Amino acid sequence: MRATLPAIDRGRSDPGSTGTLQTIRIPVSGMTCAACQSRVQGTLQKQEGVAVASVNLMMKSATVTYNPAAVSPNRLVAAIRETGYGAELASPDQTAFEEQEARDRGQEEEFKQLRRKAIVSAIAGVVAMIISMPLMTAGEHGTDGVAADPFMRWLMDALTPGLRAVAPWLYSIPGPVISYMLLAVTLGVMLWAGRHFYTRAWAAFRHHSADMNTLVAIGTGAAFFYSVLATLFPGFFLRRGLAPDVYYEAVVLIIALILTGNAFEARAKKRTSAALRALVHLQPKTARVLRGAEEIDVPVEAVATGDTVVVRPGERVPVDGAVSSGESAVDESMLTGESLPVSKRPGDRVIGGTINRTGAFRFAATTIGADSVLAQIVRLMRDAQGSRAPIQRLADRISGFFVPIVLSIAIVTFVVWFVAAETAPAVRAFAAAVAVLIIACPCA
């Protein structure tokens, strides 16, 4: 993702410095939860010369007010990268329209990718659950123990007769073969659909922090390695009177559920930006410009201040300007909310994005690009969405302790179950601890 340098506020000065404060917006990639947001914001706030730093998880951007005499934009980007997240400065002449279009493309791609992974993972999870049913049957495939989980015993007793009738061949497959099949499926899902959980958790660990990805990675990782141990060394469990139960289907289904939550979140972000997208689409892609005696269509980005632009009935005004010839009535409801068209004569101002209703006219372009009225409206709405309510400061403080507290509760849960459980204490303690880690994840 790339950063944008929009309009810079030079009207504020820092009493403690000799220069004025400037504002920069830096898109940040890799944030997935409030803990990520809090860490990035705290890091920026600690930088010398930074007056205010606000990070918005939904917009995936950081808005920083800083003293350019004390810190540079490149240093701010480097500070974000040092926390394990991505950020990169882009061309300072990128307009609000271009930035919003890039964000829309990124959100659409993110949603499609998460949806595809969630669907494939859910299908794989259901298949894995069905295939693993023979492994849950007491005494099957050389195992003498019983399922330690009461719910799993009930589920096994309820579904086994029907599954035997529908797919009797499934129960003729050796248990070790089924376990290795499930191992391959689970490993594939983890490496493809859930890979980002583990890479981001590792990045957070390297930077001495933890986030929601840490909870997912530890929970599913522990279940996976426990299952691998049961697959490779079943005798270790049998000698202790336990069935070498595997939890491959649980790992796959947990990843599928969390990806589904992420997909719903990505769709919500798309809908939240609908108003900004509607504003961006108000600007025409081309403008009819007078070159000598000829009218030619050029990209709206190619219109320069002073160019004579021709607008016909029913067309949108491409850029801001002042009418030089002709008369018409222009629908300015996108700006004022007034449904009645406004009469325009030579010398009157026209706004880019408004609709010409009746006559044709020509006007001289005055403000274009980031200085146009429509671009400023887009920028103001974007900044409003990126602003933070005072209550969010409390949420930031809580999120900084949330993950460590959850990890501590999971450890205590494991210890309590290990001591209190009468049968299969290790298995039950492990299952309870993993449940704490997964349930604590908002996406789950």
CSV table of N, CA, C and O in Angstrom, one decimal, residues 69-143:
chain,number,residue,atom,x,y,z
A,69,ALA,N,10.7,20.3,11.0
A,69,ALA,CA,12.0,20.6,11.4
A,69,ALA,C,12.6,19.6,12.4
A,69,ALA,O,13.8,19.5,12.5
A,70,ALA,N,11.7,18.7,13.0
A,70,ALA,CA,12.2,17.8,13.9
A,70,ALA,C,12.1,16.3,13.4
A,70,ALA,O,12.9,15.5,13.8
A,71,VAL,N,11.2,16.1,12.5
A,71,VAL,CA,11.1,14.7,12.0
A,71,VAL,C,10.6,14.8,10.5
A,71,VAL,O,9.9,15.7,10.2
A,72,SER,N,11.0,13.8,9.7
A,72,SER,CA,10.7,13.8,8.3
A,72,SER,C,9.6,12.7,8.1
A,72,SER,O,9.5,11.8,8.8
A,73,PRO,N,8.9,12.8,6.9
A,73,PRO,CA,7.9,11.8,6.6
A,73,PRO,C,8.6,10.4,6.4
A,73,PRO,O,8.0,9.4,6.8
A,74,ASN,N,9.8,10.4,5.9
A,74,ASN,CA,10.5,9.1,5.8
A,74,ASN,C,10.8,8.4,7.1
A,74,ASN,O,10.7,7.2,7.3
A,75,ARG,N,11.1,9.3,8.1
A,75,ARG,CA,11.3,8.7,9.4
A,75,ARG,C,10.0,8.2,10.0
A,75,ARG,O,10.0,7.1,10.7
A,76,LEU,N,8.9,8.8,9.8
A,76,LEU,CA,7.6,8.3,10.3
A,76,LEU,C,7.3,7.0,9.6
A,76,LEU,O,6.8,6.0,10.3
A,77,VAL,N,7.5,6.8,8.3
A,77,VAL,CA,7.3,5.6,7.6
A,77,VAL,C,8.2,4.5,8.2
A,77,VAL,O,7.8,3.4,8.4
A,78,ALA,N,9.5,4.9,8.4
A,78,ALA,CA,10.4,3.9,9.0
A,78,ALA,C,9.9,3.4,10.4
A,78,ALA,O,10.1,2.3,10.8
A,79,ALA,N,9.4,4.3,11.2
A,79,ALA,CA,8.9,4.0,12.5
A,79,ALA,C,7.7,3.0,12.4
A,79,ALA,O,7.7,2.1,13.2
A,80,ILE,N,6.9,3.2,11.4
A,80,ILE,CA,5.8,2.2,11.3
A,80,ILE,C,6.3,0.8,10.9
A,80,ILE,O,5.9,-0.2,11.4
A,81,ARG,N,7.3,0.8,10.0
A,81,ARG,CA,7.8,-0.4,9.5
A,81,ARG,C,8.6,-1.2,10.7
A,81,ARG,O,8.6,-2.4,10.7
A,82,GLU,N,9.1,-0.4,11.6
A,82,GLU,CA,9.8,-1.0,12.7
A,82,GLU,C,8.9,-1.8,13.6
A,82,GLU,O,9.3,-2.6,14.4
A,83,THR,N,7.6,-1.4,13.6
A,83,THR,CA,6.6,-2.1,14.4
A,83,THR,C,6.1,-3.4,13.7
A,83,THR,O,5.3,-4.1,14.3
A,84,GLY,N,6.5,-3.6,12.5
A,84,GLY,CA,6.2,-4.9,11.8
A,84,GLY,C,5.0,-4.7,10.7
A,84,GLY,O,4.5,-5.6,10.2
A,85,TYR,N,4.7,-3.4,10.5
A,85,TYR,CA,3.6,-3.1,9.5
A,85,TYR,C,4.2,-2.4,8.3
A,85,TYR,O,5.3,-1.9,8.3
A,86,GLY,N,3.4,-2.4,7.2
A,86,GLY,CA,3.9,-1.9,6.0
A,86,GLY,C,3.4,-0.4,5.8
A,86,GLY,O,2.3,-0.1,6.1
A,87,ALA,N,4.3,0.4,5.2
A,87,ALA,CA,4.0,1.8,4.9
A,87,ALA,C,5.0,2.3,3.8
A,87,ALA,O,6.1,1.9,3.9
A,88,GLU,N,4.5,3.1,2.9
A,88,GLU,CA,5.4,3.6,1.9
A,88,GLU,C,4.9,5.0,1.4
A,88,GLU,O,3.7,5.1,1.1
A,89,LEU,N,5.8,5.9,1.2
A,89,LEU,CA,5.4,7.2,0.7
A,89,LEU,C,5.3,7.2,-0.8
A,89,LEU,O,6.0,6.5,-1.5
A,90,ALA,N,4.3,7.9,-1.3
A,90,ALA,CA,4.0,7.9,-2.7
A,90,ALA,C,4.2,9.4,-3.2
A,90,ALA,O,4.7,10.2,-2.5
A,91,SER,N,3.9,9.6,-4.5
A,91,SER,CA,4.1,10.9,-5.1
A,91,SER,C,3.2,11.9,-4.3
A,91,SER,O,2.0,11.6,-4.1
A,92,PRO,N,3.7,13.1,-4.0
A,92,PRO,CA,2.9,14.1,-3.3
A,92,PRO,C,1.8,14.7,-4.1
A,92,PRO,O,0.9,15.4,-3.6
A,93,ASP,N,1.8,14.5,-5.4
A,93,ASP,CA,0.8,15.1,-6.3
A,93,ASP,C,-0.4,14.1,-6.5
A,93,ASP,O,-1.3,14.4,-7.4
A,94,GLN,N,-0.5,13.0,-5.8
A,94,GLN,CA,-1.6,12.1,-5.9
A,94,GLN,C,-2.9,12.8,-5.4
A,94,GLN,O,-2.9,13.3,-4.3
A,95,THR,N,-3.9,12.8,-6.2
A,95,THR,CA,-5.1,13.5,-5.8
A,95,THR,C,-6.0,12.6,-4.8
A,95,THR,O,-5.8,11.4,-4.7
A,96,ALA,N,-7.0,13.3,-4.2
A,96,ALA,CA,-7.9,12.5,-3.3
A,96,ALA,C,-8.7,11.5,-4.1
A,96,ALA,O,-9.0,10.4,-3.6
A,97,PHE,N,-9.0,11.8,-5.4
A,97,PHE,CA,-9.7,10.9,-6.3
A,97,PHE,C,-8.9,9.6,-6.5
A,97,PHE,O,-9.3,8.5,-6.4
A,98,GLU,N,-7.6,9.8,-6.8
A,98,GLU,CA,-6.7,8.7,-7.1
A,98,GLU,C,-6.5,7.8,-5.9
A,98,GLU,O,-6.5,6.6,-5.9
A,99,GLU,N,-6.4,8.5,-4.7
A,99,GLU,CA,-6.2,7.8,-3.5
A,99,GLU,C,-7.4,6.9,-3.2
A,99,GLU,O,-7.3,5.8,-2.8
A,100,GLN,N,-8.6,7.5,-3.3
A,100,GLN,CA,-9.8,6.8,-3.0
A,100,GLN,C,-10.0,5.6,-4.0
A,100,GLN,O,-10.5,4.5,-3.6
A,101,GLU,N,-9.7,5.8,-5.2
A,101,GLU,CA,-9.9,4.7,-6.2
A,101,GLU,C,-8.9,3.6,-5.9
A,101,GLU,O,-9.3,2.4,-6.0
A,102,ALA,N,-7.7,4.0,-5.5
A,102,ALA,CA,-6.7,2.9,-5.1
A,102,ALA,C,-7.2,2.1,-3.9
A,102,ALA,O,-7.1,0.9,-3.8
A,103,ARG,N,-7.8,2.9,-2.9
A,103,ARG,CA,-8.3,2.2,-1.7
A,103,ARG,C,-9.5,1.3,-2.1
A,103,ARG,O,-9.6,0.2,-1.5
A,104,ASP,N,-10.4,1.8,-3.0
A,104,ASP,CA,-11.5,0.9,-3.4
A,104,ASP,C,-11.0,-0.3,-4.0
A,104,ASP,O,-11.6,-1.4,-3.7
A,105,ARG,N,-10.1,-0.2,-4.9
A,105,ARG,CA,-9.5,-1.4,-5.5
A,105,ARG,C,-8.9,-2.4,-4.5
A,105,ARG,O,-9.1,-3.6,-4.6
A,106,GLY,N,-8.2,-1.8,-3.6
A,106,GLY,CA,-7.6,-2.7,-2.5
A,106,GLY,C,-8.7,-3.4,-1.7
A,106,GLY,O,-8.5,-4.6,-1.3
A,107,GLN,N,-9.7,-2.6,-1.3
A,107,GLN,CA,-10.8,-3.2,-0.5
A,107,GLN,C,-11.5,-4.3,-1.2
A,107,GLN,O,-11.9,-5.3,-0.7
A,108,GLU,N,-11.8,-4.1,-2.5
A,108,GLU,CA,-12.5,-5.1,-3.3
A,108,GLU,C,-11.7,-6.3,-3.5
A,108,GLU,O,-12.2,-7.5,-3.3
A,109,GLU,N,-10.4,-6.2,-3.7
A,109,GLU,CA,-9.5,-7.3,-3.8
A,109,GLU,C,-9.4,-8.1,-2.5
A,109,GLU,O,-9.4,-9.3,-2.5
A,110,GLU,N,-9.3,-7.4,-1.4
A,110,GLU,CA,-9.2,-8.0,-0.1
A,110,GLU,C,-10.5,-8.8,0.2
A,110,GLU,O,-10.4,-9.9,0.6
A,111,PHE,N,-11.6,-8.2,-0.1
A,111,PHE,CA,-12.9,-8.9,0.1
A,111,PHE,C,-13.0,-10.2,-0.7
A,111,PHE,O,-13.4,-11.3,-0.2
A,112,LYS,N,-12.7,-10.1,-2.0
A,112,LYS,CA,-12.8,-11.3,-2.9
A,112,LYS,C,-11.8,-12.4,-2.4
A,112,LYS,O,-12.1,-13.6,-2.4
A,113,GLN,N,-10.6,-12.0,-2.0
A,113,GLN,CA,-9.6,-13.0,-1.6
A,113,GLN,C,-10.1,-13.7,-0.3
A,113,GLN,O,-10.0,-14.9,-0.2
A,114,LEU,N,-10.5,-12.9,0.7
A,114,LEU,CA,-11.0,-13.5,1.9
A,114,LEU,C,-12.2,-14.4,1.7
A,114,LEU,O,-12.3,-15.5,2.3
A,115,ARG,N,-13.1,-13.9,0.9
A,115,ARG,CA,-14.3,-14.7,0.6
A,115,ARG,C,-13.9,-16.1,0.0
A,115,ARG,O,-14.5,-17.1,0.3
A,116,ARG,N,-13.0,-16.0,-1.0
A,116,ARG,CA,-12.6,-17.3,-1.7
A,116,ARG,C,-11.9,-18.2,-0.7
A,116,ARG,O,-12.2,-19.4,-0.6
A,117,LYS,N,-11.0,-17.7,0.2
A,117,LYS,CA,-10.4,-18.5,1.1
A,117,LYS,C,-11.3,-19.1,2.2
A,117,LYS,O,-11.2,-20.3,2.6
A,118,ALA,N,-12.3,-18.3,2.6
A,118,ALA,CA,-13.3,-18.7,3.6
A,118,ALA,C,-14.1,-19.9,3.0
A,118,ALA,O,-14.4,-20.9,3.7
A,119,ILE,N,-14.6,-19.8,1.8
A,119,ILE,CA,-15.4,-20.8,1.2
A,119,ILE,C,-14.6,-22.1,1.0
A,119,ILE,O,-15.1,-23.2,1.4
A,120,VAL,N,-13.4,-22.0,0.5
A,120,VAL,CA,-12.6,-23.2,0.3
A,120,VAL,C,-12.3,-23.9,1.6
A,120,VAL,O,-12.4,-25.1,1.8
A,121,SER,N,-11.9,-23.0,2.6
A,121,SER,CA,-11.6,-23.6,3.9
A,121,SER,C,-12.8,-24.3,4.6
A,121,SER,O,-12.7,-25.3,5.2
A,122,ALA,N,-14.0,-23.7,4.4
A,122,ALA,CA,-15.2,-24.3,5.0
A,122,ALA,C,-15.5,-25.6,4.4
A,122,ALA,O,-15.9,-26.6,5.1
A,123,ILE,N,-15.4,-25.7,3.0
A,123,ILE,CA,-15.6,-26.9,2.3
A,123,ILE,C,-14.6,-28.0,2.8
A,123,ILE,O,-15.0,-29.1,3.1
A,124,ALA,N,-13.3,-27.6,2.9
A,124,ALA,CA,-12.3,-28.5,3.4
A,124,ALA,C,-12.6,-28.9,4.8
A,124,ALA,O,-12.3,-30.1,5.2
A,125,GLY,N,-13.1,-28.0,5.6
A,125,GLY,CA,-13.4,-28.4,7.0
A,125,GLY,C,-14.5,-29.4,7.2
A,125,GLY,O,-14.4,-30.3,8.0
A,126,VAL,N,-15.5,-29.2,6.4
A,126,VAL,CA,-16.6,-30.1,6.4
A,126,VAL,C,-16.2,-31.5,5.9
A,126,VAL,O,-16.5,-32.6,6.6
A,127,VAL,N,-15.4,-31.6,4.9
A,127,VAL,CA,-14.9,-32.8,4.4
A,127,VAL,C,-14.0,-33.5,5.4
A,127,VAL,O,-14.1,-34.7,5.7
A,128,ALA,N,-13.1,-32.7,6.0
A,128,ALA,CA,-12.2,-33.2,7.0
A,128,ALA,C,-13.0,-33.8,8.2
A,128,ALA,O,-12.6,-34.8,8.8
A,129,MET,N,-14.1,-33.1,8.6
A,129,MET,CA,-14.9,-33.6,9.7
A,129,MET,C,-15.5,-34.9,9.4
A,129,MET,O,-15.6,-35.8,10.3
A,130,ILE,N,-16.0,-35.0,8.2
A,130,ILE,CA,-16.7,-36.3,7.8
A,130,ILE,C,-15.6,-37.4,7.8
A,130,ILE,O,-15.9,-38.5,8.3
A,131,ILE,N,-14.5,-37.1,7.2
A,131,ILE,CA,-13.5,-38.2,7.0
A,131,ILE,C,-12.9,-38.6,8.4
A,131,ILE,O,-12.6,-39.8,8.6
A,132,SER,N,-12.9,-37.7,9.4
A,132,SER,CA,-12.3,-38.0,10.7
A,132,SER,C,-13.3,-38.8,11.6
A,132,SER,O,-12.9,-39.2,12.6
A,133,MET,N,-14.5,-38.9,11.1
A,133,MET,CA,-15.5,-39.6,12.0
A,133,MET,C,-15.0,-41.1,12.4
A,133,MET,O,-15.2,-41.5,13.5
A,134,PRO,N,-14.5,-41.8,11.4
A,134,PRO,CA,-14.0,-43.2,11.8
A,134,PRO,C,-13.0,-43.2,12.9
A,134,PRO,O,-12.9,-44.1,13.7
A,135,LEU,N,-12.2,-42.1,13.0
A,135,LEU,CA,-11.1,-42.0,14.0
A,135,LEU,C,-11.7,-41.8,15.4
A,135,LEU,O,-11.0,-42.0,16.4
A,136,MET,N,-12.9,-41.3,15.4
A,136,MET,CA,-13.5,-41.0,16.7
A,136,MET,C,-14.2,-42.2,17.3
A,136,MET,O,-14.7,-42.2,18.4
A,137,THR,N,-14.3,-43.3,16.5
A,137,THR,CA,-15.0,-44.5,17.0
A,137,THR,C,-14.1,-45.3,17.9
A,137,THR,O,-13.0,-45.7,17.5
A,138,ALA,N,-14.6,-45.6,19.0
A,138,ALA,CA,-13.8,-46.4,20.0
A,138,ALA,C,-13.4,-47.7,19.5
A,138,ALA,O,-14.3,-48.4,18.9
A,139,GLY,N,-12.2,-48.1,19.6
A,139,GLY,CA,-11.7,-49.4,19.2
A,139,GLY,C,-11.4,-49.5,17.8
A,139,GLY,O,-11.0,-50.6,17.3
A,140,GLU,N,-11.6,-48.5,17.0
A,140,GLU,CA,-11.4,-48.6,15.5
A,140,GLU,C,-9.9,-48.4,15.3
A,140,GLU,O,-9.2,-47.6,15.9
A,141,HIS,N,-9.4,-49.1,14.3
A,141,HIS,CA,-8.1,-48.9,13.7
A,141,HIS,C,-7.0,-49.1,14.8
A,141,HIS,O,-6.0,-48.4,14.9
A,142,GLY,N,-7.2,-50.0,15.7
A,142,GLY,CA,-6.2,-50.4,16.6
A,142,GLY,C,-6.1,-49.5,17.9
A,142,GLY,O,-5.2,-49.6,18.7
A,143,THR,N,-7.1,-48.6,18.0
A,143,THR,CA,-7.1,-47.7,19.2
A,143,THR,C,-8.0,-48.3,20.2
A,143,THR,O,-9.2,-48.7,19.9
